Amino acid sequence: MPKVKIDGVEMEVPAGITVLQACELAGVEIPRFCYHDRLSIAGNCRMCLVEVKPGPPKPQASCALPVADKQEIFTQTPTVQKARKGVMEFLLINHPLDCPICDQGGECDLQDQAMVYGLERNRFHENKRAVENKYLGPLVKTSMNRCIQCTRCVRFTTEVAGIEQMGATGRGEDMEITTYLNKAISSELQGNIIDLCPVGALTSLPYEFKARPWELRKTETIDVMDAVGCNIRVDARGREVMRILPRTHEDVNEEWISDKTRFVWDGLKAQRLDRPYVREFGKLRAASWQEAFQRIAQRMNGVNPDRVGIILGDLVGAEEAFSVRQFADQFGIKNIDCRQDGTPLGEKGGRAGYLFNTGIAGIDEADSILLIGTNPRIEAPVLNARIRRRVARGGCPVSLIGERADLTYGYKYLGAGPETLSQFLSSEQQGGAKPMVIVGQGAIDRADGPEVLAAAYKAAEKLGAIKDGWNGFNVLHTAAGRVGALDVCALPATDGGKTTREMLDAAKAGELDILFLIGADEIDTQALGATFVVYVGTHGDAGAHRADVILSGAAYVEKQVTYVNTEGRPQMTERGSFPPGDAREDWAIFRALSEALGQALPWNNLEELRAAMYKVAPQLMRIDHRTPASTNELADLGKTEGAMSAEPFHSPITDFYMTNPIARASGIMAECSALKNVQKLEAAE
């Protein structure tokens, strides 16, 4: 390890790092605008100047200078301070005086560093240049007069998002950052350039002039728009969520979030269910909780439990799924299922049969990846960016069985469906030291799902993906609440319990009297026939339109519950705002309902509920800790026998921006969806 002196203090630093990184390790702050530790080095803002000996007698850009043994680095000499002030002065020559009206005010790197490293006045009095604002789409607002050409946005869209649509034109004073065709950016991760921009050139268009950062109450919580479990910060003013920002978690989302995660906040206040409703003469009317419970009790009275069903939706927290599971046990209801898409997960293979077993960070170690029935770009954009980074590093070929799609990286297309998977099993294949198989919900949410899952397991076994120290069999979920519900066993009873498909068939045939939908809006509500439907949820979506009784619940930013992401990592949300009106959390609703039905659940508050839940699923107690699943039962997946159909695999997500009730209530997501459809039509033409 090289030995260097930083401001007179000698220390050892890892070989291959830059002078700027060495200074960070020493705790010395180096100003910068263009440098970002997750992007390639540009070296074009020159703010990070330091003096280095041996070396030329002038300041050098520390972000692009590698450390060397016996190097002396000076960060606070008069020469360095004068150089930084000069750089800051040049950066501000053309910068407009927009601070009072700029949305970046209070969170602007240029503003902060000008106070510390700049001069008290500017000596230039020439006219400032003017740059036309660029159109990037409905999410990112541009004020290009403020741009300092750090190129962070260009490098992010190219290197992380994987789209080559942004770049720089012109040189010197005429240089401009723009999209090549002056069209909207097509990435699902584009909102991250707002965080990366060190000035106010790129800001959030939906958040424009909404609030100042010091007005907002900031709550650290977890995202539920997909199953990755991205760490986020919810900023609220009063009861209203104003924006959502990413938090850093190296093993989950690093510091990126998808556009749906970032901009879905307006859907939290639209079409909300703020009180119970009951249906009378074909129309819903507002009711009290007591009246709603009484209506359910009247219908439940004397009904055979075998004619009652419960379907859990995608956004149900672990505590809520556990309370529903206990509610079903209390009243002898065998028909309960958390898999509203009809997958066979949880029936065989233990926990390893439904987890992303390598962990999301394990993608960095893989040396080959086989994708089966999944399009990770729209099912888990942040996870897809990690796959892209691993592919870009080299030595990790990707193969795909399923729908052709632009994944932002190269892959070998093997075929469209089960026939290709069967051919793969009969061919000679080698997977390397750490192969990875990723099975998507589009491969197993079919009638032949168990057979496809068995074939996927055999493919992983054939590639040598399951061995000591490495379990490369991975299931990529699309529902944030699915793994937690599976962990607490919200599944049909083994002695005659009906799955989601069987409950829908029974309802259609008139063999199901009562059906509870716990945020389940992705099912075919037309198939429910005359069944009495109780809907517990947050928005007036498909389930609420069909319901006979509506019990209004709390959204993910309005409650403290546990969500388990696709890799089996339990993470807990925090309440960033309160539910509207008279809405309540789902677990409290079922506790009160059970009492109204005469058999109260055996706990009185959230702490007692969790104590009971941890006895059933102790791994949920280890918040933010991924408990690896045992592979002992995994071989049971391969024992399923039967023929797979010839139908090709299809991704379960047809519209990235419209996957759940919150997103469908969002005006921002509706605008993005419409734009995406236009882009598809233009591409087809």
XYZ file of C-alpha atoms in Angstrom:
685
model
C 0.000 0.000 0.000
C 1.383 3.429 -0.940
C 2.402 5.782 1.839
C 1.391 9.390 1.321
C 1.468 12.597 3.323
C -1.727 14.643 3.352
C -1.268 18.088 4.861
C 1.725 16.765 6.784
C 0.010 13.635 8.130
C 1.473 10.356 6.867
C -0.875 7.457 6.134
C -1.209 4.316 4.040
C -3.884 4.221 1.344
C -5.099 1.462 -1.007
C -3.273 1.211 -4.311
C -5.075 2.497 -7.403
C -7.235 5.166 -5.780
C -7.132 8.840 -6.674
C -5.718 11.706 -4.633
C -9.270 12.946 -3.970
C -10.262 9.550 -2.564
C -7.116 9.450 -0.431
C -7.987 12.866 0.999
C -11.491 11.617 1.814
C -9.992 8.650 3.692
C -7.904 11.133 5.673
C -11.001 13.144 6.533
C -9.962 16.153 4.433
C -12.788 17.800 2.490
C -12.106 18.440 -1.192
C -14.686 20.536 -3.089
C -15.955 19.070 -6.352
C -18.742 19.395 -8.898
C -18.066 16.920 -11.696
C -16.675 14.052 -9.591
C -19.059 11.362 -8.332
C -17.821 8.099 -6.875
C -20.306 5.985 -8.885
C -19.555 7.615 -12.247
C -16.517 7.707 -14.484
C -14.004 10.516 -13.945
C -14.483 13.588 -16.133
C -12.073 16.066 -14.535
C -13.728 19.094 -16.116
C -14.842 21.364 -13.254
C -11.319 21.819 -11.792
C -12.712 22.639 -8.362
C -10.807 19.818 -6.645
C -7.354 21.357 -7.183
C -4.528 20.404 -4.798
C -0.743 20.725 -4.793
C 1.265 17.515 -5.125
C 4.971 16.845 -4.660
C 6.809 15.523 -6.569
C 4.981 17.081 -9.462
C 4.642 20.206 -11.574
C 4.652 23.518 -9.667
C 0.952 24.138 -10.171
C -2.320 22.870 -8.691
C -3.665 19.601 -10.146
C -7.129 18.064 -10.348
C -7.175 15.518 -7.523
C -10.116 13.522 -8.959
C -8.065 12.400 -11.980
C -4.668 12.017 -10.298
C -3.726 8.547 -8.980
C -1.848 8.304 -5.700
C 1.779 7.276 -5.731
C 4.143 6.115 -3.022
C 5.923 8.869 -1.051
C 3.595 11.489 -2.458
C 2.983 14.717 -0.554
C -0.454 16.296 -0.949
C -1.290 19.856 0.138
C -4.947 20.902 0.229
C -4.895 24.227 2.097
C -1.894 26.146 0.744
C -2.343 29.770 -0.420
C -1.808 28.589 -4.008
C -4.611 26.013 -3.722
C -6.996 28.462 -2.071
C -6.306 31.101 -4.722
C -6.812 28.533 -7.507
C -10.154 27.371 -6.082
C -11.369 30.946 -5.754
C -10.386 31.538 -9.350
C -12.248 28.447 -10.535
C -15.336 29.454 -8.561
C -15.149 32.956 -10.009
C -15.063 31.572 -13.546
C -17.968 29.205 -12.813
C -20.072 32.153 -11.657
C -19.287 34.398 -14.656
C -22.364 33.205 -16.558
C -24.409 31.846 -13.676
C -27.702 33.746 -13.283
C -28.767 35.284 -9.977
C -31.698 32.877 -9.580
C -31.152 31.786 -5.981
C -34.373 33.354 -4.576
C -36.547 31.499 -7.110
C -34.456 28.372 -7.773
C -35.915 25.077 -6.535
C -32.391 23.925 -5.706
C -32.042 26.735 -3.155
C -31.064 25.317 0.216
C -29.738 22.103 -1.371
C -27.347 23.563 -3.950
C -23.696 22.476 -4.011
C -22.706 25.568 -5.974
C -24.386 27.838 -3.425
C -22.692 26.082 -0.506
C -19.214 25.941 -2.058
C -19.376 29.536 -3.267
C -19.846 30.555 0.371
C -16.804 28.567 1.515
C -14.392 28.757 -1.410
C -15.558 31.766 -3.439
C -14.751 35.464 -3.462
C -17.007 38.022 -1.843
C -17.580 39.783 -5.183
C -17.311 39.063 -8.893
C -14.909 41.135 -10.978
C -16.605 40.349 -14.302
C -19.282 42.715 -15.619
C -19.812 41.437 -19.156
C -23.194 40.200 -20.305
C -24.035 36.665 -19.231
C -24.683 34.040 -21.880
C -28.197 32.708 -22.410
C -28.998 29.063 -23.185
C -32.337 27.735 -24.350
C -33.998 25.281 -21.942
C -34.173 21.692 -23.161
C -37.147 19.322 -23.111
C -36.333 16.127 -21.192
C -39.885 14.930 -20.500
C -42.547 15.478 -17.846
C -40.273 14.696 -14.890
C -37.137 16.835 -15.197
C -37.280 20.623 -15.495
C -34.314 22.306 -17.181
C -32.891 25.772 -16.545
C -29.798 25.510 -18.707
C -28.575 29.043 -17.967
C -27.488 27.568 -14.611
C -25.607 24.593 -16.106
C -21.875 24.408 -15.342
C -21.227 21.470 -17.738
C -20.185 19.016 -15.029
C -21.632 16.226 -17.289
C -22.877 14.158 -14.336
C -26.258 13.772 -16.048
C -24.633 12.620 -19.292
C -22.463 10.059 -17.538
C -25.342 8.745 -15.434
C -27.717 8.218 -18.340
C -24.988 6.515 -20.358
C -23.241 4.438 -17.709
C -25.947 3.614 -15.149
C -29.279 4.032 -16.934
C -27.832 2.573 -20.146
C -29.380 4.996 -22.647
C -27.264 7.064 -25.036
C -29.650 9.975 -25.405
C -27.844 12.831 -23.635
C -24.613 14.544 -24.518
C -22.823 17.843 -25.057
C -22.757 19.957 -28.200
C -20.450 22.868 -28.962
C -17.205 23.835 -27.280
C -16.066 26.373 -24.731
C -18.660 29.047 -24.014
C -20.977 27.523 -26.628
C -21.088 24.089 -24.981
C -24.611 22.878 -24.120
C -25.980 19.744 -22.474
C -28.909 18.377 -24.462
C -30.691 15.294 -25.717
C -29.533 14.367 -29.191
C -33.001 14.463 -30.788
C -34.626 17.001 -28.444
C -37.037 14.327 -27.222
C -37.942 13.032 -23.779
C -35.540 10.670 -22.032
C -36.782 7.081 -22.142
C -35.134 5.736 -18.973
C -37.009 4.524 -15.890
C -34.176 5.971 -13.766
C -33.968 9.472 -15.228
C -35.104 11.203 -12.022
C -31.727 10.459 -10.440
C -30.083 13.182 -12.547
C -32.033 15.680 -10.420
C -30.109 14.526 -7.337
C -26.828 14.417 -9.255
C -27.045 17.964 -10.630
C -24.869 20.156 -8.350
C -26.676 23.343 -9.442
C -30.271 24.195 -10.332
C -30.022 23.257 -14.005
C -32.024 20.032 -13.525
C -34.836 20.091 -10.981
C -38.027 18.156 -10.360
C -40.787 19.439 -12.639
C -43.727 18.050 -10.596
C -42.198 19.521 -7.401
C -41.611 22.932 -9.001
C -42.361 25.790 -6.565
C -44.126 23.399 -4.160
C -41.974 23.856 -1.044
C -38.587 24.723 0.381
C -36.501 21.978 2.024
C -36.531 23.622 5.451
C -40.344 23.527 5.492
C -40.532 19.758 5.159
C -40.655 16.995 7.749
C -38.253 14.270 6.644
C -38.949 10.579 7.328
C -36.660 7.682 6.416
C -38.690 4.746 5.148
C -38.941 1.993 2.497
C -40.358 1.996 -1.037
C -43.024 -0.506 -2.142
C -43.325 0.223 -5.867
C -41.366 -2.956 -6.596
C -39.827 -5.786 -4.588
C -36.296 -4.355 -4.368
C -37.088 -2.482 -1.155
C -35.279 0.752 -2.038
C -34.448 2.977 0.915
C -36.173 6.338 0.561
C -36.837 9.575 2.395
C -40.366 10.965 2.410
C -40.638 14.746 2.771
C -44.051 15.927 3.974
C -45.619 19.232 4.938
C -48.513 18.778 7.312
C -50.424 15.687 6.164
C -49.311 15.999 2.531
C -46.326 14.181 1.010
C -44.444 16.692 -1.154
C -41.611 14.577 -2.562
C -39.702 11.300 -2.264
C -35.902 11.085 -2.374
C -33.428 8.157 -2.252
C -31.347 7.061 0.718
C -28.078 5.204 0.355
C -28.057 1.454 1.000
C -25.096 -0.245 -0.651
C -26.594 -3.751 -0.623
C -30.030 -2.791 -1.963
C -30.364 0.337 -4.097
C -26.980 2.044 -3.595
C -28.265 5.624 -4.018
C -30.630 5.239 -6.972
C -34.428 4.901 -7.143
C -36.798 4.436 -10.066
C -38.979 7.208 -11.444
C -42.105 5.454 -10.184
C -40.694 5.427 -6.659
C -39.694 9.097 -6.854
C -42.762 10.639 -8.488
C -45.703 8.519 -7.306
C -46.310 10.829 -4.348
C -49.235 12.661 -5.937
C -51.093 9.331 -6.127
C -51.068 9.174 -2.322
C -53.697 11.911 -2.099
C -55.837 11.180 -5.167
C -58.862 8.844 -5.172
C -58.281 7.996 -1.508
C -60.690 5.968 0.590
C -61.001 8.029 3.758
C -63.882 6.226 5.527
C -65.821 2.951 5.395
C -68.480 2.486 2.715
C -71.373 0.052 2.302
C -73.331 -0.717 -0.836
C -77.070 -0.139 -0.806
C -79.327 -0.507 -3.844
C -76.292 -0.860 -6.068
C -74.547 2.302 -4.840
C -71.859 2.889 -2.246
C -72.509 5.282 0.623
C -70.360 6.433 3.518
C -70.808 4.534 6.774
C -69.345 4.278 10.261
C -66.895 1.551 11.209
C -69.529 -0.009 13.462
C -72.064 -0.157 10.636
C -69.526 -1.631 8.205
C -68.526 -4.307 10.731
C -72.185 -5.036 11.454
C -72.875 -5.546 7.737
C -69.971 -8.026 7.506
C -71.098 -9.816 10.679
C -74.594 -10.272 9.263
C -73.187 -11.910 6.129
C -70.655 -14.012 8.048
C -73.302 -15.349 10.438
C -74.032 -18.989 9.633
C -71.796 -19.107 6.546
C -69.667 -22.215 6.119
C -65.982 -21.139 6.427
C -65.238 -23.219 3.321
C -67.329 -20.709 1.368
C -65.252 -17.736 2.554
C -62.038 -16.626 0.825
C -59.247 -14.085 1.417
C -56.899 -12.718 -1.269
C -54.000 -10.483 -0.261
C -52.646 -7.793 -2.588
C -49.119 -6.730 -3.478
C -48.649 -3.887 -0.966
C -49.592 -5.727 2.235
C -46.990 -5.511 5.015
C -45.808 -8.559 6.973
C -47.694 -7.590 10.144
C -50.875 -7.121 8.127
C -50.458 -10.446 6.333
C -49.885 -12.129 9.699
C -52.991 -10.534 11.204
C -55.053 -11.717 8.210
C -53.546 -15.205 8.543
C -54.545 -15.279 12.223
C -58.002 -13.934 11.349
C -58.442 -16.818 8.896
C -57.313 -19.372 11.497
C -59.614 -17.845 14.131
C -62.670 -18.330 11.941
C -61.643 -21.598 10.278
C -61.128 -20.036 6.831
C -58.903 -22.284 4.728
C -59.091 -20.264 1.510
C -56.388 -17.603 1.884
C -53.746 -16.696 -0.679
C -51.187 -13.898 -0.937
C -50.368 -14.733 -4.573
C -53.020 -12.827 -6.483
C -51.150 -13.471 -9.741
C -51.468 -17.244 -9.266
C -47.828 -18.302 -8.906
C -46.955 -21.586 -7.101
C -44.327 -19.973 -4.853
C -44.228 -21.158 -1.258
C -45.672 -24.607 -1.926
C -42.326 -26.369 -2.366
C -38.671 -25.597 -1.816
C -38.915 -23.797 1.528
C -37.800 -20.147 1.707
C -35.043 -20.799 -0.830
C -37.773 -21.605 -3.332
C -39.067 -18.032 -3.417
C -36.084 -15.802 -2.564
C -33.440 -13.991 -4.587
C -30.925 -16.215 -2.829
C -27.647 -14.598 -3.869
C -28.869 -11.252 -2.628
C -29.016 -8.170 -4.817
C -25.383 -7.368 -4.044
C -24.502 -10.922 -5.149
C -25.005 -9.803 -8.752
C -21.575 -8.171 -8.494
C -20.008 -11.629 -7.993
C -21.857 -13.519 -10.748
C -19.952 -14.742 -13.807
C -23.015 -15.692 -15.885
C -26.708 -14.824 -15.693
C -29.691 -16.689 -17.157
C -32.956 -14.699 -17.207
C -36.135 -16.797 -17.416
C -39.442 -15.043 -18.068
C -38.372 -11.664 -16.712
C -37.682 -8.156 -17.932
C -35.773 -6.646 -14.994
C -35.674 -3.230 -16.645
C -39.387 -2.684 -15.923
C -39.817 -5.151 -13.061
C -36.884 -3.859 -10.966
C -35.044 -0.947 -12.671
C -32.512 -0.448 -9.868
C -31.620 -4.145 -9.835
C -31.317 -4.044 -13.627
C -28.809 -1.184 -13.341
C -26.663 -3.415 -11.119
C -26.812 -6.203 -13.716
C -25.766 -3.686 -16.375
C -22.785 -2.588 -14.281
C -21.706 -6.212 -13.824
C -22.002 -6.862 -17.572
C -20.048 -3.689 -18.382
C -17.219 -4.883 -16.146
C -16.835 -7.936 -18.383
C -16.759 -11.680 -17.814
C -20.503 -12.086 -17.212
C -22.544 -13.132 -20.268
C -26.328 -12.775 -19.987
C -28.812 -15.141 -21.654
C -32.564 -14.599 -21.914
C -35.499 -16.972 -22.284
C -38.666 -14.911 -22.667
C -39.783 -11.712 -24.334
C -37.237 -9.773 -26.347
C -36.635 -6.399 -24.717
C -34.121 -3.580 -24.511
C -32.464 -4.338 -21.178
C -29.790 -1.581 -21.677
C -27.067 -4.234 -22.029
C -26.221 -6.975 -24.482
C -27.515 -10.507 -24.024
C -27.852 -13.766 -25.913
C -31.461 -14.439 -26.846
C -32.210 -18.146 -26.511
C -35.959 -18.265 -27.180
C -39.437 -17.234 -26.108
C -40.775 -19.900 -23.776
C -40.897 -23.387 -22.256
C -39.722 -25.158 -25.414
C -36.469 -23.203 -25.280
C -36.131 -23.996 -21.576
C -36.555 -27.716 -22.323
C -33.911 -27.499 -25.063
C -31.603 -25.704 -22.656
C -31.940 -28.584 -20.175
C -31.006 -31.151 -22.817
C -28.022 -29.207 -24.166
C -24.449 -29.021 -22.927
C -24.111 -25.928 -20.776
C -21.440 -24.586 -18.461
C -22.163 -21.837 -15.993
C -18.800 -20.853 -14.540
C -17.819 -20.588 -10.892
C -20.773 -18.443 -9.778
C -23.653 -18.750 -12.252
C -26.958 -17.077 -11.551
C -30.474 -18.006 -12.688
C -33.162 -15.325 -12.291
C -36.758 -16.530 -12.591
C -39.385 -13.856 -13.186
C -43.049 -13.893 -12.283
C -43.909 -13.988 -15.981
C -42.556 -17.540 -16.153
C -44.545 -18.920 -13.228
C -47.810 -16.942 -13.008
C -49.353 -19.440 -15.431
C -51.312 -22.649 -15.171
C -48.087 -24.591 -15.777
C -46.185 -22.462 -13.230
C -45.123 -25.418 -11.036
C -43.665 -27.236 -14.055
C -41.823 -24.123 -15.254
C -40.452 -23.520 -11.754
C -39.232 -27.131 -11.655
C -37.527 -26.689 -15.034
C -35.898 -23.447 -13.858
C -34.549 -25.237 -10.786
C -33.135 -28.004 -13.011
C -31.492 -25.349 -15.199
C -29.844 -23.836 -12.121
C -28.717 -27.297 -11.042
C -27.349 -28.026 -14.519
C -25.344 -24.806 -14.506
C -23.898 -25.616 -11.084
C -25.591 -22.600 -9.527
C -26.465 -24.415 -6.287
C -23.372 -25.388 -4.322
C -21.674 -24.797 -0.993
C -21.220 -21.081 -0.458
C -23.295 -20.082 -3.480
C -27.007 -20.433 -4.200
C -27.588 -18.923 -7.623
C -31.272 -19.866 -7.887
C -33.083 -16.528 -7.682
C -36.742 -15.551 -7.878
C -37.331 -11.927 -8.840
C -40.583 -10.693 -7.310
C -42.590 -7.725 -8.514
C -44.760 -7.315 -5.384
C -43.288 -5.574 -2.327
C -45.419 -7.510 0.152
C -45.139 -10.987 -1.362
C -42.064 -12.357 0.423
C -43.238 -11.141 3.839
C -46.652 -12.744 3.306
C -45.004 -16.008 2.254
C -42.765 -15.864 5.331
C -45.818 -15.716 7.626
C -47.494 -18.458 5.557
C -50.458 -16.541 4.156
C -51.202 -19.531 1.922
C -54.121 -21.922 1.397
C -54.532 -24.613 4.050
C -53.009 -27.916 2.978
C -56.271 -29.752 3.713
C -58.519 -28.302 1.052
C -57.658 -24.600 0.949
C -58.246 -22.847 -2.385
C -55.675 -20.813 -4.303
C -56.496 -17.481 -5.937
C -57.458 -19.130 -9.229
C -59.639 -21.681 -7.455
C -61.354 -18.972 -5.385
C -62.158 -16.981 -8.529
C -63.506 -20.121 -10.225
C -65.604 -20.898 -7.150
C -66.967 -17.338 -7.064
C -67.875 -17.534 -10.733
C -69.694 -20.834 -10.132
C -71.566 -19.400 -7.134
C -69.672 -21.584 -4.647
C -68.081 -18.717 -2.691
C -70.293 -16.578 -0.462
C -67.828 -14.023 0.941
C -64.476 -12.818 -0.412
C -62.078 -10.480 1.422
C -59.799 -8.496 -0.902
C -56.870 -7.009 1.055
C -55.621 -4.450 -1.447
C -56.050 -7.034 -4.216
C -56.852 -5.035 -7.348
C -55.043 -7.052 -10.027
C -57.568 -9.882 -10.172
C -60.485 -10.246 -12.573
C -63.290 -8.680 -10.527
C -65.776 -9.546 -13.292
C -65.403 -13.208 -12.307
C -66.728 -12.668 -8.770
C -70.369 -13.127 -9.703
C -72.760 -12.583 -6.803
C -70.089 -13.086 -4.114
C -70.247 -10.624 -1.203
C -66.951 -8.689 -1.447
C -65.225 -6.911 1.444
C -62.420 -4.662 0.229
C -59.681 -3.381 2.534
C -57.522 -0.828 0.761
C -56.412 2.728 0.199
C -57.691 3.790 -3.225
C -60.845 3.645 -5.293
C -59.419 1.075 -7.680
C -60.869 -2.113 -9.210
C -61.444 -3.886 -5.888
C -63.267 -0.923 -4.384
C -65.531 -0.583 -7.434
C -66.672 -4.185 -7.002
C -66.908 -4.150 -3.184
C -70.057 -4.453 -1.122
C -68.259 -3.138 1.972
C -65.115 -0.982 1.892
C -62.808 -0.690 4.902
C -60.384 2.172 4.298
C -56.717 1.402 5.002
C -53.398 3.260 5.285
C -50.788 3.622 2.523
C -47.138 2.638 2.975
C -46.012 6.140 4.028
C -48.770 6.282 6.660
C -47.914 3.258 8.793
C -45.066 1.418 10.462
C -44.908 -2.130 9.115
C -42.299 -4.578 7.868
C -41.716 -5.215 4.176
C -39.458 -8.061 3.082
C -37.763 -7.468 -0.261
C -37.107 -10.031 -2.971
C -33.849 -11.179 -1.338
C -35.555 -11.793 2.031
C -34.320 -8.643 3.807
C -36.909 -7.323 6.308
C -37.051 -3.520 6.406
C -39.410 -1.360 8.393
C -41.330 1.649 7.136
C -41.883 4.738 9.262
C -44.960 6.932 9.322
C -44.259 10.047 7.252
C -47.844 11.329 7.312
C -51.224 10.233 8.643
C -54.021 8.397 6.814
C -56.793 10.668 5.529
C -60.083 11.001 7.331
C -61.112 7.927 9.312
C -58.836 5.414 7.579
C -56.975 2.867 9.742
C -54.051 0.476 9.396
C -54.962 -2.990 8.115
C -53.812 -4.911 11.195
C -55.957 -2.661 13.426
C -58.928 -3.156 11.101
C -58.763 -6.936 11.428
C -58.284 -6.761 15.191
C -61.432 -4.634 15.481
C -63.351 -6.774 12.973
C -62.516 -9.993 14.813
C -63.819 -8.427 18.021
C -67.012 -7.321 16.273
C -67.467 -10.914 15.060
C -67.157 -12.216 18.624
C -63.698 -13.825 18.456
C -61.049 -11.177 19.124
C -57.516 -11.870 17.914
C -55.083 -12.664 20.782
C -53.212 -9.325 20.778
C -54.152 -5.716 21.438
C -51.441 -3.601 19.838
C -48.650 -3.661 17.278
C -45.983 -4.764 19.771
C -47.982 -7.816 20.848
C -48.750 -8.629 17.205
C -45.040 -8.524 16.325
C -44.137 -10.710 19.291
C -46.543 -13.355 17.987
C -45.291 -12.920 14.402
C -41.645 -13.339 15.395
C -42.455 -16.726 16.912
C -43.725 -17.888 13.516
C -41.065 -16.144 11.398
C -38.080 -15.228 13.593
C -36.078 -13.969 10.610
C -38.408 -10.945 10.434
C -37.012 -9.801 13.780
C -33.618 -9.090 12.188
C -34.409 -5.763 10.552
C -32.166 -4.967 7.564
C -30.433 -8.340 7.918
C -30.723 -10.900 5.139
C -31.110 -14.387 6.620
C -29.909 -16.929 4.007
C -32.410 -19.685 3.268
C -31.480 -23.336 3.661
C -31.117 -25.280 0.406
C -32.160 -28.588 2.010
C -35.741 -28.362 0.720
C -34.872 -26.729 -2.600
C -34.585 -30.050 -4.410
C -38.357 -30.549 -3.917
C -38.928 -27.955 -6.637
C -37.497 -30.308 -9.242
C -39.822 -33.174 -8.305
C -42.861 -31.602 -9.956
C -43.806 -33.623 -12.994
C -45.969 -32.524 -15.870
C -45.846 -30.976 -19.294
C -45.258 -27.278 -19.885
C -47.460 -25.488 -22.388
C -46.049 -23.999 -25.574
C -47.217 -20.498 -24.673
C -44.313 -17.999 -24.601
C -43.334 -16.239 -21.388
C -44.708 -12.717 -20.940
C -43.672 -10.134 -18.385
C -46.450 -9.535 -15.827
C -45.899 -5.775 -16.214
C -47.264 -4.285 -19.409
C -47.107 -0.661 -18.244
C -44.273 0.224 -15.865
C -46.092 3.308 -14.590
C -49.435 1.619 -13.815
C -48.702 -1.396 -11.612
C -50.654 -0.684 -8.409
C -53.537 1.474 -7.102
C -51.248 4.288 -5.921
C -49.526 4.548 -9.301
C -52.822 4.392 -11.178
C -54.136 7.292 -9.081
C -51.086 9.425 -9.884
C -51.430 12.133 -12.518
C -47.651 12.194 -12.970
C -47.577 8.463 -13.681
C -50.483 8.841 -16.122
C -48.518 11.462 -18.051
C -45.426 9.236 -18.121
C -47.504 6.269 -19.277
C -49.046 8.272 -22.120
C -45.612 9.478 -23.222
C -44.244 5.934 -23.122
C -47.066 4.715 -25.351
C -46.295 7.490 -27.853
C -42.607 6.507 -27.837
C -43.570 2.874 -28.515
C -45.709 3.924 -31.484
C -42.896 6.083 -32.885
C -40.416 3.218 -32.465
C -42.806 0.816 -34.229
C -43.162 3.199 -37.159
